[in-house]
DNA sequence: CCCAAATGTGAGCACTGCTCTCTGTTGTTA
DNA sequence: TAACAACAGAGAGCAGTGCTCACATTTGGG
């Protein structure tokens, strides 16, 4: 017989979930680095040291939150970019808008993954796979579009990448299992940088007094970038 | 007679400078939010509470560091973009490369100004002027180039901005005293977002395993963006 | 010279992450 | 079913934090 998880195991899973939940709530109020394990313990009616049965240190909790955030964002983008009757351009725009909506809805989580790294915190290996998921979802529409095309026709305005860069582009594309020619991969990275940059600026208040709300600006940037991507 | 600053005043200025210096050193080791006033006091052979004679709170110290960082970066970019026999395109590329060098040399300062905001920290008014200096220096070569041109010829591929965006573009350009037509202003913002995004990704380790060093990548992005800016 | 402003002192409050020893509980295995 | 080991929580304690407050000392202008 298949023995299900013991009561203790489900209790543990529930507690871990609750801790992450409370941590997230706390993070929403303030921002990274302020996260207090003791405060979480208090809200959990648990003595502070008991938290360490679930997460060996504060950094481990944060890492878990980061992985969750990547996964959550990745899934959101995947859903937004799911094939439908829309063309690739429209789908890519939808993915980007979904990304912005996610970021605006949960700025603390965006900061967690694309913001400046936490005090002394070094991203462990665990985070790189889920991070890739986001990039893959981001570039999926571009891959689809180019799959149906003559690759040579792409990217007239991009100068041909040099040896080093070409090699890096190949390594990165392979690591993510993206079927993109060099120039396209380069364009994707450029687009990603622009989107992340725009969101970073918006979320950190660099548009205050100028572009706020930044909806129109963001749409204009996306529109241009989509053309640039050959969509 | 012009009475110079009293000994006490110079001592005060020196102390403030030393505090900021030590804070910066400490920030380099760890990163924002970890900054410890007590540690600074210790290194200064001063009792911890004495720090508060110079900075009323930790946040005020951080604000001072941010303002300094903006100014420092702004000046660096201004020098890099100073007119010479180089053309606008070359000058703009130099400005961007200077920005990257600055960011790589002092990642903690970059994080301070363009990274995710510190715990509960809300950027005060004082920081917006020096922040503008940076973007002015960033767009100076573009302004020069366009000044000698028929504005209408610019930005064929940018769709004409809508009402809201056009208004925001004007407000922003005016606030920074930039003589740029709407489409150009939009292109500048897009370029800025891309550069900030690329640096954010690089500094936070999102290129690890793929684009490292990112020199070639960065140059390729800049080259494309310069063309995009009509340089 | 004097007195007020500026500066430094040291104790103290409330908080943090984390460790350690101890006790109680749970689930498996003999 | 009894025994035992793994697990979970309690509570004290360490070293550190930002910040306040009453107090002492230094400084410089009227």
XYZ file of C-alpha atoms (C1' of nucleotides) in Angstrom:
522
model
C 0.000 0.000 0.000
C 1.128 3.530 -0.697
C 1.472 5.209 2.619
C 0.612 8.862 2.353
C 2.548 11.553 4.169
C 2.446 11.270 7.927
C 0.485 13.893 9.882
C 3.759 15.304 11.053
C 4.943 15.733 7.487
C 1.823 17.566 6.415
C 2.037 19.733 9.516
C 5.603 20.546 8.603
C 4.673 21.424 5.037
C 1.862 23.607 6.284
C 4.136 25.384 8.702
C 6.717 26.019 6.015
C 3.996 27.424 3.798
C 2.681 29.613 6.589
C 6.127 30.921 7.385
C 6.713 31.869 3.759
C 3.302 33.450 3.627
C 3.941 35.586 6.686
C 7.395 36.453 5.425
C 5.911 37.629 2.168
C 3.320 39.695 3.969
C 6.020 41.274 6.066
C 8.147 41.929 3.013
C 5.236 43.688 1.353
C 5.040 46.111 4.238
C 8.679 47.007 4.384
C 11.174 45.488 1.954
C 13.936 42.922 1.785
C 16.535 42.787 4.504
C 14.054 43.993 7.087
C 12.480 40.592 7.307
C 12.285 39.537 10.941
C 12.166 35.883 11.863
C 11.143 36.773 15.380
C 8.159 38.715 14.133
C 7.087 35.745 12.058
C 7.459 33.472 15.069
C 5.357 35.848 17.118
C 2.544 35.854 14.608
C 2.771 32.104 14.507
C 2.506 31.876 18.309
C 5.780 30.097 18.285
C 8.952 30.786 20.164
C 11.565 32.424 17.962
C 14.067 29.607 18.013
C 11.483 27.160 16.673
C 11.641 28.852 13.274
C 15.083 27.371 12.841
C 13.540 23.911 12.683
C 12.104 24.948 9.345
C 14.688 27.308 7.903
C 18.270 27.044 9.105
C 18.814 30.755 8.629
C 17.197 33.918 7.405
C 19.024 33.655 4.118
C 17.544 30.247 3.510
C 14.086 31.654 3.968
C 14.879 34.419 1.522
C 16.242 31.935 -0.976
C 13.013 29.973 -0.755
C 11.054 33.143 -1.380
C 13.213 33.959 -4.385
C 12.711 30.547 -5.921
C 8.968 30.826 -5.359
C 8.932 34.266 -6.927
C 10.770 33.099 -10.030
C 8.441 30.174 -10.400
C 5.398 32.286 -9.867
C 6.543 34.894 -12.362
C 7.576 32.224 -14.835
C 4.212 30.559 -14.682
C 2.434 33.878 -15.034
C 4.388 34.659 -18.177
C 3.815 31.212 -19.582
C 0.097 31.602 -19.185
C 0.131 35.072 -20.678
C 2.078 33.820 -23.673
C 0.112 30.648 -24.237
C -0.598 30.068 -27.893
C -3.975 31.172 -29.096
C -5.333 32.838 -32.138
C -3.091 35.790 -31.404
C 0.019 36.275 -33.453
C 3.529 36.221 -31.967
C 3.752 39.970 -31.667
C 0.560 40.188 -29.723
C 1.591 37.289 -27.542
C 4.959 38.801 -26.780
C 3.344 42.089 -25.837
C 0.963 40.198 -23.576
C 3.867 38.463 -21.878
C 5.592 41.768 -21.223
C 2.460 43.396 -19.939
C 1.880 40.443 -17.655
C 5.365 40.915 -16.344
C 4.704 44.539 -15.572
C 1.414 43.744 -13.913
C 3.091 41.130 -11.773
C 5.824 43.566 -10.837
C 3.394 46.335 -9.986
C 1.218 43.991 -7.967
C 4.137 42.571 -6.028
C 6.995 45.034 -6.173
C 8.712 43.423 -3.215
C 8.902 40.111 -5.041
C 10.208 41.793 -8.162
C 12.853 43.479 -6.048
C 13.662 40.125 -4.552
C 14.558 38.605 -7.898
C 15.664 41.512 -10.079
C 16.535 44.065 -7.452
C 19.930 44.584 -5.958
C 21.038 41.602 -4.005
C 20.383 41.454 -0.313
C 23.091 42.280 2.218
C 25.920 39.847 1.747
C 23.486 37.468 0.209
C 24.884 35.354 -2.628
C 22.358 33.686 -4.882
C 22.759 29.948 -4.555
C 22.524 27.506 -7.455
C 18.908 26.690 -6.661
C 17.784 29.982 -8.103
C 19.258 29.732 -11.571
C 16.883 27.146 -12.981
C 13.686 29.021 -12.064
C 15.340 32.219 -13.257
C 15.787 30.611 -16.640
C 12.128 29.729 -16.775
C 11.289 33.412 -16.851
C 13.627 34.140 -19.725
C 12.311 31.174 -21.660
C 8.742 32.339 -21.271
C 9.851 35.815 -22.247
C 11.347 34.650 -25.511
C 8.875 31.927 -26.422
C 6.875 34.031 -28.870
C 10.070 35.096 -30.601
C 11.176 31.490 -30.963
C 7.839 30.542 -32.466
C 7.953 33.366 -34.934
C 11.488 32.657 -36.049
C 10.900 28.937 -36.262
C 8.696 29.590 -39.259
C 11.211 31.811 -40.962
C 14.480 31.943 -42.746
C 16.890 32.834 -39.904
C 19.149 34.724 -42.257
C 16.490 37.281 -42.886
C 16.557 38.295 -39.249
C 18.313 41.138 -37.593
C 19.617 43.240 -40.433
C 20.375 46.126 -38.168
C 22.227 44.117 -35.570
C 25.870 44.065 -36.373
C 27.199 40.556 -36.613
C 28.363 39.549 -33.092
C 32.076 39.067 -32.591
C 33.615 35.729 -31.701
C 33.384 36.068 -27.925
C 29.857 37.324 -27.962
C 28.732 34.757 -30.521
C 30.065 32.012 -28.330
C 28.358 33.429 -25.248
C 25.121 33.709 -27.144
C 25.313 30.084 -28.187
C 26.133 28.881 -24.684
C 23.259 30.850 -23.209
C 20.776 29.781 -25.853
C 21.779 26.166 -25.417
C 21.563 26.340 -21.642
C 18.002 27.573 -21.930
C 17.245 25.249 -24.818
C 16.241 28.181 -26.962
C 16.256 27.636 -30.680
C 17.432 31.076 -31.653
C 20.118 32.246 -34.043
C 22.758 34.492 -32.541
C 21.317 37.773 -33.700
C 17.895 36.865 -32.387
C 19.290 35.755 -29.053
C 21.083 39.057 -28.813
C 17.894 40.928 -29.583
C 16.061 38.966 -26.923
C 18.646 39.789 -24.301
C 18.462 43.426 -25.317
C 14.700 43.389 -25.033
C 14.863 41.698 -21.652
C 17.322 44.287 -20.419
C 15.062 47.078 -21.580
C 12.008 45.625 -19.879
C 13.823 44.923 -16.637
C 15.347 48.373 -16.766
C 12.042 50.101 -17.348
C 10.425 48.187 -14.498
C 13.351 48.851 -12.209
C 13.129 52.554 -12.896
C 9.382 52.627 -12.463
C 9.294 50.610 -9.254
C 12.082 52.544 -7.650
C 10.430 55.848 -8.243
C 12.678 57.197 -10.963
C 9.652 58.129 -13.030
C 7.979 60.062 -10.248
C 6.960 63.491 -11.444
C 7.605 62.560 -15.049
C 6.057 59.355 -16.239
C 3.414 58.380 -13.805
C 1.462 56.346 -14.538
C 3.962 54.765 -16.886
C 1.460 52.674 -18.833
C 1.751 54.697 -21.998
C 5.516 54.855 -21.785
C 5.795 51.147 -21.217
C 3.533 50.364 -24.137
C 5.533 52.618 -26.408
C 8.783 50.959 -25.385
C 7.290 47.530 -25.948
C 5.885 48.456 -29.302
C 9.260 49.608 -30.502
C 11.029 46.623 -29.045
C 8.622 44.198 -30.655
C 9.393 45.639 -34.036
C 13.026 45.407 -33.189
C 12.544 41.714 -32.426
C 11.053 41.177 -35.839
C 7.583 40.521 -34.483
C 37.245 90.959 6.993
C 36.101 87.635 5.681
C 36.222 85.290 8.567
C 36.962 81.778 7.421
C 35.265 78.760 8.874
C 35.911 78.251 12.557
C 38.050 75.283 13.589
C 34.957 73.625 14.909
C 33.244 73.959 11.549
C 36.109 72.411 9.662
C 36.279 69.627 12.221
C 32.615 69.013 11.703
C 32.984 68.903 7.936
C 35.883 66.520 8.262
C 33.938 64.271 10.575
C 30.981 64.184 8.227
C 33.317 63.314 5.392
C 34.982 60.605 7.432
C 31.673 59.115 8.445
C 30.518 58.947 4.840
C 33.841 57.485 3.865
C 33.626 54.726 6.457
C 30.004 54.106 5.569
C 30.963 53.673 1.950
C 33.749 51.291 2.865
C 31.375 49.273 4.967
C 28.786 49.256 2.197
C 31.377 47.946 -0.212
C 31.992 44.974 2.010
C 28.386 44.022 2.535
C 25.597 45.989 0.895
C 22.880 48.476 1.697
C 20.724 47.981 4.743
C 23.538 46.288 6.609
C 25.185 49.589 7.298
C 25.941 49.858 11.007
C 26.264 53.229 12.657
C 27.791 51.639 15.733
C 30.524 50.058 13.651
C 31.318 53.418 12.119
C 31.425 54.996 15.545
C 33.783 52.283 16.741
C 36.196 52.861 13.885
C 36.055 56.547 14.610
C 36.839 55.993 18.295
C 33.624 57.665 19.108
C 30.757 56.556 21.258
C 27.840 55.361 19.172
C 25.387 58.043 20.141
C 27.774 60.765 19.019
C 27.101 59.840 15.394
C 23.671 61.321 15.793
C 25.199 64.760 16.149
C 26.140 64.469 12.482
C 23.344 62.444 10.982
C 19.981 62.398 12.715
C 19.319 58.864 11.565
C 20.663 56.039 9.493
C 18.369 56.958 6.659
C 19.804 60.445 6.555
C 23.270 59.025 6.179
C 22.061 56.835 3.363
C 20.383 59.769 1.694
C 23.639 61.685 1.821
C 25.432 58.747 0.250
C 22.835 58.568 -2.488
C 23.146 62.237 -3.311
C 26.919 61.902 -3.420
C 26.657 58.882 -5.672
C 24.382 60.665 -8.123
C 26.689 63.642 -8.214
C 29.740 61.502 -8.630
C 28.170 59.489 -11.416
C 26.803 62.603 -13.069
C 30.183 64.256 -13.097
C 31.831 61.122 -14.427
C 29.385 60.998 -17.308
C 29.784 64.681 -18.025
C 33.510 64.288 -18.327
C 33.173 61.207 -20.489
C 30.817 63.025 -22.804
C 32.719 66.293 -22.977
C 32.851 67.662 -26.478
C 35.981 66.907 -28.413
C 36.793 65.989 -31.917
C 34.662 62.883 -31.491
C 31.257 62.763 -33.064
C 28.040 62.456 -31.084
C 27.787 58.722 -31.568
C 31.257 58.143 -30.226
C 30.626 60.509 -27.361
C 27.399 58.789 -26.410
C 29.094 55.410 -26.455
C 31.825 56.797 -24.232
C 29.251 58.078 -21.785
C 27.599 54.686 -21.586
C 30.860 52.871 -21.187
C 31.844 55.272 -18.439
C 28.593 54.477 -16.733
C 29.306 50.781 -16.860
C 32.834 51.257 -15.595
C 31.556 53.316 -12.732
C 28.958 50.699 -11.914
C 31.445 47.854 -12.052
C 33.943 49.742 -9.943
C 31.380 50.655 -7.318
C 28.502 48.227 -7.532
C 27.275 49.135 -4.071
C 26.868 52.763 -5.094
C 25.068 51.779 -8.254
C 22.764 49.629 -6.176
C 22.245 52.578 -3.880
C 20.880 54.762 -6.648
C 19.393 52.378 -9.201
C 18.893 49.305 -7.072
C 15.772 48.437 -5.205
C 15.024 50.908 -2.518
C 16.243 50.273 0.977
C 13.948 48.885 3.678
C 11.105 51.304 4.140
C 13.301 54.012 2.767
C 11.526 56.670 0.751
C 13.679 58.795 -1.495
C 13.432 62.380 -0.329
C 13.253 65.391 -2.626
C 16.969 66.062 -2.255
C 17.805 63.182 -4.513
C 15.802 64.147 -7.568
C 17.980 67.006 -8.745
C 21.249 65.031 -8.756
C 19.371 62.134 -10.340
C 18.438 64.423 -13.180
C 22.034 65.390 -13.697
C 22.805 61.824 -14.667
C 20.129 61.578 -17.299
C 21.057 64.989 -18.669
C 24.642 63.851 -19.130
C 23.326 60.658 -20.630
C 21.360 62.461 -23.296
C 23.695 65.358 -23.969
C 25.256 63.871 -27.101
C 21.816 63.146 -28.489
C 20.733 66.722 -27.892
C 23.801 68.021 -29.684
C 23.240 65.784 -32.653
C 19.591 66.664 -32.979
C 20.191 70.337 -32.484
C 21.852 70.383 -35.881
C 19.053 68.522 -37.575
C 15.548 68.719 -38.795
C 13.613 67.180 -35.872
C 10.966 65.824 -38.195
C 13.462 63.512 -39.784
C 13.974 61.761 -36.500
C 12.471 58.581 -35.239
C 10.659 57.138 -38.220
C 10.215 53.819 -36.535
C 8.848 55.194 -33.307
C 5.142 55.367 -33.494
C 3.849 58.805 -32.760
C 3.278 59.012 -28.992
C -0.301 59.317 -27.797
C -1.622 62.362 -25.975
C -0.802 61.217 -22.452
C 2.662 60.064 -23.306
C 3.417 63.128 -25.410
C 2.487 65.330 -22.491
C 4.629 63.315 -20.091
C 7.520 63.507 -22.498
C 7.229 67.271 -22.685
C 6.996 67.678 -18.938
C 10.029 65.500 -18.389
C 12.084 67.135 -21.090
C 11.237 70.560 -19.743
C 12.044 69.581 -16.177
C 15.493 68.502 -17.274
C 15.818 71.407 -19.699
C 16.416 69.014 -22.541
C 15.822 70.351 -26.016
C 14.446 67.168 -27.499
C 11.394 66.483 -29.624
C 8.991 63.931 -28.255
C 10.185 60.995 -30.295
C 13.787 61.670 -29.379
C 12.946 62.011 -25.714
C 11.158 58.705 -25.889
C 14.143 57.089 -27.546
C 16.413 58.472 -24.848
C 14.253 57.062 -22.081
C 14.208 53.718 -23.866
C 17.981 53.756 -24.171
C 18.363 54.683 -20.538
C 16.088 51.848 -19.499
C 18.087 49.419 -21.567
C 21.399 50.524 -20.106
C 20.129 50.484 -16.549
C 18.549 47.116 -17.158
C 21.686 45.600 -18.604
C 23.769 46.902 -15.707
C 21.221 45.705 -13.176
C 21.277 42.237 -14.665
C 25.043 42.142 -14.847
C 25.658 43.426 -11.344
C 23.114 41.139 -9.769
C 24.611 38.073 -11.299
C 21.947 37.313 -13.856
C 24.589 36.889 -16.528
C 26.636 34.420 -14.526
C 27.397 31.363 -16.576
C 26.235 33.018 -19.756
C 27.628 36.451 -20.445
C 30.633 36.920 -18.312
C 32.478 39.094 -18.899
C 29.677 41.095 -20.426
C 31.865 43.597 -22.240
C 31.050 42.297 -25.696
C 27.373 42.024 -24.915
C 27.239 45.520 -23.542
C 29.028 46.951 -26.546
C 26.646 45.194 -28.903
C 23.636 46.545 -27.048
C 25.078 50.037 -27.105
C 25.925 49.885 -30.749
C 22.377 48.957 -31.609
C 20.914 51.518 -29.296
C 23.071 54.286 -30.710
C 21.758 53.580 -34.171
C 18.300 53.578 -32.693
C 18.970 57.022 -31.260
C 19.904 58.300 -34.678
C 23.541 58.699 -33.765
C 34.751 86.715 30.892
C 30.561 84.343 30.441
C 27.033 81.816 28.725
C 24.905 79.477 25.132
C 25.594 76.431 21.473
C 27.990 72.471 19.887
C 29.949 68.105 20.893
C 30.904 63.861 23.306
C 29.586 60.336 27.185
C 27.351 56.322 28.977
C 23.375 54.055 30.426
C 19.323 52.131 28.730
C 15.201 50.474 25.723
C 13.457 47.501 22.445
C 14.713 44.979 18.893
C 17.456 41.562 15.798
C 19.713 36.593 14.199
C 21.274 32.720 16.062
C 22.914 28.873 19.530
C 22.356 25.837 23.222
C 20.232 22.811 26.481
C 16.254 20.921 27.858
C 11.488 18.793 27.528
C 7.692 16.815 25.199
C 5.739 14.506 21.025
C 5.465 11.505 17.084
C 6.248 7.599 14.218
C 8.816 3.497 13.212
C 10.777 -0.705 14.322
C 11.830 -4.674 17.176
C 2.737 -3.270 22.493
C 7.056 -1.398 24.225
C 11.278 1.071 23.176
C 13.832 4.227 20.959
C 15.286 7.677 17.791
C 13.973 11.513 15.103
C 11.456 15.635 15.380
C 9.360 19.888 17.346
C 9.039 23.344 20.574
C 10.516 26.105 25.027
C 13.327 29.320 27.099
C 17.557 31.342 28.416
C 21.364 33.670 26.635
C 25.017 36.025 23.450
C 26.346 39.600 20.614
C 24.795 42.853 17.904
C 21.540 46.782 16.123
C 19.123 51.947 15.894
C 17.933 55.380 18.734
C 16.902 58.414 23.116
C 18.004 60.813 27.087
C 20.223 63.068 30.939
C 24.607 64.542 31.788
C 29.500 66.379 31.142
C 32.795 68.877 28.447
C 34.588 71.822 24.937
C 34.281 75.829 22.014
C 33.607 80.480 20.292
C 31.131 84.887 19.829
C 28.953 88.939 22.422
